[in-house]
Amino acid sequence: MKNNWYQQLRKQLTLRFLLLTLIVSAVLLLFIAMIGSKAGLEASKGTLSNGNFYYYYLQHSWEINTLLFTIGFIALLLFFIVSFFHSMDALLLCLQGKPLRKQPLFFKMFPQFLEAQKKVESLLAKRSVSEEVSAQKKEHKNELLMYLAHDLKTPLTSMIGYINHILDHHLNEEQEASSLAIAHSKANRLNELIDEFSEVLRYDDKVSQLDVTHIDLTMMLKQQLVGFYPLLEGKGLKLKEEIPQDMLIDGDYDKLQRVFDNLMRNAINYAKPDTTIYITVTKQEQGIQLLYRNKAEDMKEEAVAHLFDKFYRAQSARSSSSGGAGLGLAIAREIMQLHHGDIHAELDGDEISFYLHLPYTLGASI
């Protein structure tokens, strides 16, 4: 496309230059003809003298005609060069984001310059949006780090307190076991928070190229769900799954497992206690659709629109110990896009649904 644009511009410049050359030549020839005719008329009347221009013209017509053509072509060439560089300066002003006080002549003569101006303005608009998004991501990241720093101090302070309590007091076996269990729980939470810090720092390395293999999606999902039953029981949640047999796809096993793991943990962390999480998988003509559905606590429509943003955490996540680094769903979306798939969320009352679409092969798209 770039070469085509340049070739078209070069062709247009050449054609316009040749056309203007012919016009200038015609004007000069007409002017020379008028001078020659006038000089001949004056000579026939015998009114010419040594100091007369027409007399001088008749004596040096070849030199004067050559000079006129030289001046005309030099002026035409200068006009093209100055106009071209004036147009390039205008494009540079556009690149700097400065408004044009007056549109150059070449912008009207050659549509390629207008096209370039529109592309530059489009790039600047995209850059502005990108900078705004980058600033928002930085703000979310800084806010997240502030929350994590605060959250790190809480379990650490609690651990130190219970350990000092054990060391400074003569506790019976039951009291000591209880204090150690609480300290152990706080240590696990501290470990999770440290992992979240690592996840923030290593985000750019999370999603890269795919290691594609043939995957039995049915077996992957069923094996993965078995490991979540202790977490489900801890919150009084039930799981209802509908997973057909013999669902085979091409994809990166580890990355897809991470997607399903993030969605399941997200459902458990934010589901209302004593409710049911539904997982429904259906075969379609071009691929497979997965649906994760549960009743969510304190979820609002405006929050759903940002669930897949990097470093975004819903308000409920900020006020609870279940909130992660705000990267799980962002990573899930990027992994799905690498697989030519799609993921989105919908909220219906207090029920949130995550829809995933995966093609059977990476050569296809849904």
Tab-separated table of C-alpha atoms in Angstrom:
chain	number	residue	atom	x	y	z
A	1	MET	CA	0.000	0.000	0.000
A	2	LYS	CA	2.847	2.415	0.824
A	3	ASN	CA	4.545	1.720	-2.515
A	4	ASN	CA	1.251	2.144	-4.387
A	5	TRP	CA	0.652	5.489	-2.679
A	6	TYR	CA	4.162	6.684	-3.569
A	7	GLN	CA	3.918	5.452	-7.157
A	8	GLN	CA	0.560	7.162	-7.629
A	9	LEU	CA	1.912	10.426	-6.218
A	10	ARG	CA	5.034	10.245	-8.383
A	11	LYS	CA	2.901	9.558	-11.465
A	12	GLN	CA	0.544	12.429	-10.648
A	13	LEU	CA	3.458	14.830	-10.050
A	14	THR	CA	5.043	13.852	-13.370
A	15	LEU	CA	1.803	14.231	-15.333
A	16	ARG	CA	0.973	17.594	-13.736
A	17	PHE	CA	4.501	18.868	-14.340
A	18	LEU	CA	4.331	17.848	-18.015
A	19	LEU	CA	0.892	19.428	-18.352
A	20	LEU	CA	2.027	22.710	-16.791
A	21	THR	CA	5.171	22.588	-18.974
A	22	LEU	CA	2.975	22.412	-22.070
A	23	ILE	CA	0.788	25.261	-20.775
A	24	VAL	CA	3.831	27.452	-19.997
A	25	SER	CA	5.337	26.602	-23.394
A	26	ALA	CA	2.082	27.549	-25.135
A	27	VAL	CA	1.885	30.848	-23.246
A	28	LEU	CA	5.520	31.676	-24.034
A	29	LEU	CA	5.060	30.798	-27.708
A	30	LEU	CA	1.984	33.018	-27.866
A	31	PHE	CA	3.882	35.825	-26.135
A	32	ILE	CA	6.852	35.430	-28.503
A	33	ALA	CA	4.524	35.358	-31.495
A	34	MET	CA	2.884	38.593	-30.355
A	35	ILE	CA	6.261	40.293	-29.857
A	36	GLY	CA	7.521	39.028	-33.234
A	37	SER	CA	4.354	40.186	-34.967
A	38	LYS	CA	4.589	43.625	-33.359
A	39	ALA	CA	8.286	43.922	-34.219
A	40	GLY	CA	7.600	42.938	-37.848
A	41	LEU	CA	4.772	45.463	-38.082
A	42	GLU	CA	6.972	48.250	-36.703
A	43	ALA	CA	9.800	47.279	-39.100
A	44	SER	CA	7.426	47.416	-42.097
A	45	LYS	CA	6.451	50.949	-41.117
A	46	GLY	CA	10.096	51.968	-40.838
A	47	THR	CA	9.641	53.297	-37.310
A	48	LEU	CA	12.328	51.158	-35.641
A	49	SER	CA	15.498	52.765	-34.291
A	50	ASN	CA	18.612	51.518	-32.487
A	51	GLY	CA	17.148	52.249	-29.028
A	52	ASN	CA	13.841	50.551	-29.732
A	53	PHE	CA	13.059	47.207	-27.983
A	54	TYR	CA	11.526	45.705	-31.103
A	55	TYR	CA	14.635	46.601	-33.109
A	56	TYR	CA	16.775	44.915	-30.447
A	57	TYR	CA	14.413	41.895	-30.458
A	58	LEU	CA	14.729	41.456	-34.242
A	59	GLN	CA	18.520	41.551	-33.911
A	60	HIS	CA	18.641	39.044	-30.975
A	61	SER	CA	15.375	37.102	-31.184
A	62	TRP	CA	16.971	33.660	-30.619
A	63	GLU	CA	18.772	34.763	-27.437
A	64	ILE	CA	15.676	36.545	-26.066
A	65	ASN	CA	13.386	33.568	-26.824
A	66	THR	CA	15.841	31.189	-25.160
A	67	LEU	CA	15.994	33.453	-22.090
A	68	LEU	CA	12.203	33.623	-21.852
A	69	PHE	CA	11.867	29.825	-22.028
A	70	THR	CA	14.668	29.390	-19.467
A	71	ILE	CA	13.041	31.846	-17.026
A	72	GLY	CA	9.631	30.205	-17.561
A	73	PHE	CA	10.868	26.656	-16.927
A	74	ILE	CA	12.981	27.693	-13.925
A	75	ALA	CA	9.953	29.466	-12.420
A	76	LEU	CA	7.798	26.392	-13.045
A	77	LEU	CA	10.404	24.120	-11.463
A	78	LEU	CA	10.760	26.403	-8.439
A	79	PHE	CA	6.987	26.502	-8.086
A	80	PHE	CA	6.847	22.687	-7.969
A	81	ILE	CA	9.755	22.346	-5.552
A	82	VAL	CA	8.539	25.073	-3.175
A	83	SER	CA	4.949	23.772	-3.276
A	84	PHE	CA	6.108	20.194	-2.645
A	85	PHE	CA	8.221	21.111	0.365
A	86	HIS	CA	5.482	23.415	1.636
A	87	SER	CA	3.135	20.415	1.536
A	88	MET	CA	5.696	18.244	3.355
A	89	ASP	CA	6.073	20.961	6.023
A	90	ALA	CA	2.291	20.922	6.405
A	91	LEU	CA	2.381	17.141	6.960
A	92	LEU	CA	5.125	17.609	9.577
A	93	LEU	CA	2.930	20.167	11.351
A	94	CYS	CA	0.133	17.597	11.307
A	95	LEU	CA	2.520	15.045	12.842
A	96	GLN	CA	3.285	17.531	15.623
A	97	GLY	CA	-0.433	17.942	16.228
A	98	LYS	CA	-0.457	21.596	15.159
A	99	PRO	CA	-3.376	23.003	13.154
A	100	LEU	CA	-2.852	24.211	9.556
A	101	ARG	CA	-3.652	27.887	9.115
A	102	LYS	CA	-4.016	27.426	5.378
A	103	GLN	CA	-4.197	24.308	3.263
A	104	PRO	CA	-1.288	24.098	0.761
A	105	LEU	CA	-2.045	24.235	-2.968
A	106	PHE	CA	-0.728	20.711	-3.545
A	107	PHE	CA	-3.301	19.373	-1.066
A	108	LYS	CA	-5.955	20.548	-3.519
A	109	MET	CA	-4.093	19.409	-6.625
A	110	PHE	CA	-3.064	15.937	-5.386
A	111	PRO	CA	-5.501	13.782	-3.382
A	112	GLN	CA	-2.554	11.724	-2.098
A	113	PHE	CA	-1.500	14.604	0.171
A	114	LEU	CA	-5.008	14.870	1.620
A	115	GLU	CA	-4.996	11.108	2.131
A	116	ALA	CA	-1.652	11.357	3.943
A	117	GLN	CA	-3.029	14.181	6.120
A	118	LYS	CA	-6.052	12.084	7.095
A	119	LYS	CA	-3.803	9.110	7.926
A	120	VAL	CA	-1.563	11.299	10.071
A	121	GLU	CA	-4.575	12.744	11.906
A	122	SER	CA	-5.944	9.229	12.401
A	123	LEU	CA	-2.595	8.047	13.817
A	124	LEU	CA	-2.475	11.028	16.167
A	125	ALA	CA	-6.014	10.317	17.352
A	126	LYS	CA	-5.095	6.662	17.976
A	127	ARG	CA	-1.931	7.723	19.800
A	128	SER	CA	-3.954	10.081	21.966
A	129	VAL	CA	-6.373	7.283	22.836
A	130	SER	CA	-3.462	4.909	23.463
A	131	GLU	CA	-1.794	7.421	25.797
A	132	GLU	CA	-5.058	7.894	27.655
A	133	VAL	CA	-5.502	4.125	28.014
A	134	SER	CA	-1.863	3.790	29.102
A	135	ALA	CA	-2.376	6.487	31.737
A	136	GLN	CA	-5.488	4.699	32.996
A	137	LYS	CA	-3.586	1.399	33.173
A	138	LYS	CA	-0.784	3.097	35.088
A	139	GLU	CA	-3.318	4.604	37.468
A	140	HIS	CA	-4.985	1.196	37.973
A	141	LYS	CA	-1.592	-0.423	38.507
A	142	ASN	CA	-0.502	2.182	41.071
A	143	GLU	CA	-3.828	1.874	42.844
A	144	LEU	CA	-3.480	-1.909	42.833
A	145	LEU	CA	0.037	-1.750	44.264
A	146	MET	CA	-1.248	0.531	47.011
A	147	TYR	CA	-3.992	-1.981	47.885
A	148	LEU	CA	-1.561	-4.907	47.778
A	149	ALA	CA	0.979	-3.077	49.936
A	150	HIS	CA	-1.745	-2.443	52.500
A	151	ASP	CA	-2.978	-6.038	52.233
A	152	LEU	CA	0.566	-7.392	52.672
A	153	LYS	CA	0.965	-5.581	55.963
A	154	THR	CA	-2.279	-6.950	57.417
A	155	PRO	CA	-1.473	-10.715	57.414
A	156	LEU	CA	2.181	-10.011	58.245
A	157	THR	CA	1.252	-7.974	61.325
A	158	SER	CA	-1.251	-10.654	62.362
A	159	MET	CA	1.348	-13.445	61.927
A	160	ILE	CA	3.905	-11.581	64.036
A	161	GLY	CA	1.269	-10.974	66.700
A	162	TYR	CA	0.241	-14.640	66.984
A	163	ILE	CA	3.858	-15.869	66.920
A	164	ASN	CA	4.799	-13.413	69.677
A	165	HIS	CA	1.719	-14.545	71.591
A	166	ILE	CA	2.940	-18.143	71.394
A	167	LEU	CA	6.493	-17.183	72.432
A	168	ASP	CA	5.527	-14.845	75.266
A	169	HIS	CA	2.801	-16.943	76.919
A	170	HIS	CA	2.537	-20.395	78.323
A	171	LEU	CA	-0.252	-21.790	76.177
A	172	ASN	CA	-1.884	-25.142	76.496
A	173	GLU	CA	-1.856	-27.490	73.536
A	174	GLU	CA	-5.270	-26.411	72.225
A	175	GLN	CA	-4.479	-22.675	72.411
A	176	GLU	CA	-1.106	-23.197	70.750
A	177	ALA	CA	-2.663	-25.247	67.932
A	178	SER	CA	-5.308	-22.573	67.403
A	179	SER	CA	-2.721	-19.759	67.264
A	180	LEU	CA	-0.513	-21.766	64.875
A	181	ALA	CA	-3.513	-22.482	62.609
A	182	ILE	CA	-4.348	-18.766	62.404
A	183	ALA	CA	-0.693	-17.864	61.776
A	184	HIS	CA	-0.563	-20.548	59.069
A	185	SER	CA	-3.695	-19.111	57.446
A	186	LYS	CA	-2.189	-15.623	57.454
A	187	ALA	CA	1.061	-16.999	56.014
A	188	ASN	CA	-0.868	-18.587	53.145
A	189	ARG	CA	-2.622	-15.289	52.464
A	190	LEU	CA	0.740	-13.509	52.511
A	191	ASN	CA	2.066	-16.044	50.007
A	192	GLU	CA	-0.918	-15.367	47.727
A	193	LEU	CA	-0.314	-11.636	47.882
A	194	ILE	CA	3.366	-12.097	47.043
A	195	ASP	CA	2.288	-14.174	44.035
A	196	GLU	CA	0.002	-11.313	43.007
A	197	PHE	CA	2.910	-8.884	43.220
A	198	SER	CA	4.933	-11.229	41.016
A	199	GLU	CA	2.016	-11.451	38.596
A	200	VAL	CA	1.934	-7.660	38.252
A	201	LEU	CA	5.685	-7.443	37.686
A	202	ARG	CA	5.748	-10.346	35.198
A	203	TYR	CA	2.564	-9.459	33.315
A	204	ASP	CA	4.183	-8.841	29.905
A	205	ASP	CA	5.633	-12.368	29.923
A	206	LYS	CA	2.329	-14.044	30.736
A	207	VAL	CA	1.028	-14.412	27.201
A	208	SER	CA	3.333	-15.175	24.321
A	209	GLN	CA	3.372	-17.715	21.515
A	210	LEU	CA	1.262	-20.841	21.626
A	211	ASP	CA	2.489	-24.410	22.036
A	212	VAL	CA	-0.261	-26.060	20.013
A	213	THR	CA	-1.296	-29.680	20.610
A	214	HIS	CA	-4.460	-31.791	20.182
A	215	ILE	CA	-6.553	-31.427	23.352
A	216	ASP	CA	-9.355	-33.537	24.790
A	217	LEU	CA	-11.316	-30.607	26.217
A	218	THR	CA	-13.781	-32.896	27.999
A	219	MET	CA	-11.041	-34.590	30.010
A	220	MET	CA	-9.239	-31.311	30.699
A	221	LEU	CA	-12.323	-29.652	32.177
A	222	LYS	CA	-13.442	-32.642	34.240
A	223	GLN	CA	-9.974	-33.197	35.709
A	224	GLN	CA	-9.638	-29.511	36.519
A	225	LEU	CA	-13.027	-29.243	38.224
A	226	VAL	CA	-12.187	-32.083	40.631
A	227	GLY	CA	-9.565	-29.887	42.279
A	228	PHE	CA	-12.084	-27.136	43.017
A	229	TYR	CA	-14.522	-29.138	45.148
A	230	PRO	CA	-12.762	-28.319	48.474
A	231	LEU	CA	-12.988	-24.589	47.639
A	232	LEU	CA	-16.641	-24.977	46.665
A	233	GLU	CA	-17.464	-26.742	49.915
A	234	GLY	CA	-15.671	-24.049	51.900
A	235	LYS	CA	-18.141	-21.432	50.611
A	236	GLY	CA	-21.143	-23.696	50.563
A	237	LEU	CA	-21.304	-23.592	46.781
A	238	LYS	CA	-22.619	-26.264	44.454
A	239	LEU	CA	-21.412	-27.041	40.946
A	240	LYS	CA	-23.614	-28.156	38.093
A	241	GLU	CA	-21.788	-28.986	34.885
A	242	GLU	CA	-22.897	-30.167	31.457
A	243	ILE	CA	-19.837	-31.251	29.496
A	244	PRO	CA	-20.330	-33.455	26.404
A	245	GLN	CA	-17.926	-36.275	25.592
A	246	ASP	CA	-15.275	-36.317	22.846
A	247	MET	CA	-14.665	-32.590	22.486
A	248	LEU	CA	-11.364	-32.326	20.613
A	249	ILE	CA	-9.691	-29.024	19.726
A	250	ASP	CA	-6.259	-27.675	18.797
A	251	GLY	CA	-4.683	-25.270	21.271
A	252	ASP	CA	-2.130	-24.574	23.972
A	253	TYR	CA	-3.001	-26.940	26.840
A	254	ASP	CA	-1.367	-24.927	29.633
A	255	LYS	CA	-2.731	-21.565	28.519
A	256	LEU	CA	-6.285	-22.828	28.024
A	257	GLN	CA	-6.108	-24.504	31.424
A	258	ARG	CA	-5.130	-21.125	32.847
A	259	VAL	CA	-8.186	-19.516	31.218
A	260	PHE	CA	-10.587	-22.081	32.727
A	261	ASP	CA	-8.778	-21.919	36.083
A	262	ASN	CA	-9.126	-18.100	36.183
A	263	LEU	CA	-12.826	-18.276	35.351
A	264	MET	CA	-13.528	-20.950	37.963
A	265	ARG	CA	-11.615	-19.142	40.693
A	266	ASN	CA	-13.352	-15.904	39.710
A	267	ALA	CA	-16.745	-17.630	40.037
A	268	ILE	CA	-15.876	-19.099	43.462
A	269	ASN	CA	-14.402	-15.837	44.799
A	270	TYR	CA	-17.355	-13.656	43.851
A	271	ALA	CA	-20.333	-16.040	43.918
A	272	LYS	CA	-22.962	-15.555	46.571
A	273	PRO	CA	-22.597	-18.161	49.352
A	274	ASP	CA	-24.854	-21.224	49.211
A	275	THR	CA	-25.607	-20.798	45.490
A	276	THR	CA	-24.818	-22.869	42.402
A	277	ILE	CA	-22.154	-22.332	39.732
A	278	TYR	CA	-23.236	-23.578	36.310
A	279	ILE	CA	-20.818	-24.686	33.607
A	280	THR	CA	-22.377	-25.526	30.252
A	281	VAL	CA	-20.377	-26.628	27.206
A	282	THR	CA	-21.994	-26.992	23.787
A	283	LYS	CA	-20.697	-28.068	20.403
A	284	GLN	CA	-21.375	-25.703	17.531
A	285	GLU	CA	-20.714	-25.889	13.813
A	286	GLN	CA	-17.475	-23.894	13.867
A	287	GLY	CA	-16.332	-24.458	17.416
A	288	ILE	CA	-17.190	-24.914	21.079
A	289	GLN	CA	-19.036	-22.547	23.408
A	290	LEU	CA	-18.420	-22.573	27.164
A	291	LEU	CA	-20.667	-20.793	29.634
A	292	TYR	CA	-19.737	-20.055	33.269
A	293	ARG	CA	-22.744	-18.698	35.166
A	294	ASN	CA	-23.271	-17.789	38.825
A	295	LYS	CA	-24.975	-15.286	41.114
A	296	ALA	CA	-22.470	-12.547	41.910
A	297	GLU	CA	-22.125	-10.353	44.976
A	298	ASP	CA	-22.289	-6.561	44.507
A	299	MET	CA	-21.687	-6.670	40.753
A	300	LYS	CA	-22.735	-3.627	38.733
A	301	GLU	CA	-23.193	-3.151	34.986
A	302	GLU	CA	-20.448	-0.527	34.746
A	303	ALA	CA	-18.015	-2.936	36.415
A	304	VAL	CA	-18.752	-5.667	33.842
A	305	ALA	CA	-17.563	-3.376	31.041
A	306	HIS	CA	-14.098	-3.218	32.664
A	307	LEU	CA	-13.685	-6.818	33.866
A	308	PHE	CA	-11.192	-7.613	31.095
A	309	ASP	CA	-9.122	-4.444	31.575
A	310	LYS	CA	-5.598	-4.918	32.888
A	311	PHE	CA	-5.183	-4.262	36.623
A	312	TYR	CA	-8.914	-3.664	37.079
A	313	ARG	CA	-10.590	-4.952	40.246
A	314	ALA	CA	-14.256	-4.599	41.036
A	315	GLN	CA	-15.141	-2.601	44.127
A	316	SER	CA	-16.094	-5.782	45.992
A	317	ALA	CA	-12.642	-7.210	45.313
A	318	ARG	CA	-10.966	-4.194	46.851
A	319	SER	CA	-12.763	-4.632	50.124
A	320	SER	CA	-12.209	-8.372	50.442
A	321	SER	CA	-9.314	-10.787	50.659
A	322	SER	CA	-10.384	-12.551	47.504
A	323	GLY	CA	-9.410	-9.767	45.117
A	324	GLY	CA	-6.469	-10.666	42.899
A	325	ALA	CA	-4.140	-8.495	40.889
A	326	GLY	CA	-6.802	-7.709	38.314
A	327	LEU	CA	-4.935	-9.603	35.597
A	328	GLY	CA	-6.660	-12.989	35.464
A	329	LEU	CA	-9.468	-12.036	33.067
A	330	ALA	CA	-7.200	-9.734	31.014
A	331	ILE	CA	-4.814	-12.645	30.482
A	332	ALA	CA	-7.750	-14.953	29.725
A	333	ARG	CA	-8.936	-12.602	26.971
A	334	GLU	CA	-5.482	-12.396	25.392
A	335	ILE	CA	-5.133	-16.190	25.445
A	336	MET	CA	-8.556	-16.556	23.821
A	337	GLN	CA	-7.591	-14.052	21.127
A	338	LEU	CA	-4.395	-15.999	20.443
A	339	HIS	CA	-6.642	-19.031	19.848
A	340	HIS	CA	-8.804	-16.965	17.423
A	341	GLY	CA	-11.587	-17.200	19.994
A	342	ASP	CA	-13.642	-14.767	22.020
A	343	ILE	CA	-14.667	-14.146	25.630
A	344	HIS	CA	-17.189	-11.684	27.023
A	345	ALA	CA	-19.362	-11.194	30.112
A	346	GLU	CA	-23.043	-10.355	30.552
A	347	LEU	CA	-24.926	-9.316	33.676
A	348	ASP	CA	-28.607	-10.138	34.185
A	349	GLY	CA	-29.762	-8.872	37.556
A	350	ASP	CA	-27.386	-10.447	40.076
A	351	GLU	CA	-26.400	-13.282	37.700
A	352	ILE	CA	-23.195	-12.940	35.700
A	353	SER	CA	-22.357	-15.113	32.700
A	354	PHE	CA	-19.015	-15.563	30.953
A	355	TYR	CA	-19.260	-16.784	27.343
A	356	LEU	CA	-16.231	-18.354	25.661
A	357	HIS	CA	-16.012	-19.366	22.001
A	358	LEU	CA	-13.181	-21.620	20.799
A	359	PRO	CA	-12.673	-22.793	17.207
A	360	TYR	CA	-11.867	-26.466	16.655
A	361	THR	CA	-8.630	-25.541	14.855
A	362	LEU	CA	-6.475	-22.411	14.934
A	363	GLY	CA	-6.974	-21.985	11.197
A	364	ALA	CA	-10.641	-21.197	11.799
A	365	SER	CA	-12.361	-18.324	13.560
A	366	ILE	CA	-15.755	-17.838	15.160
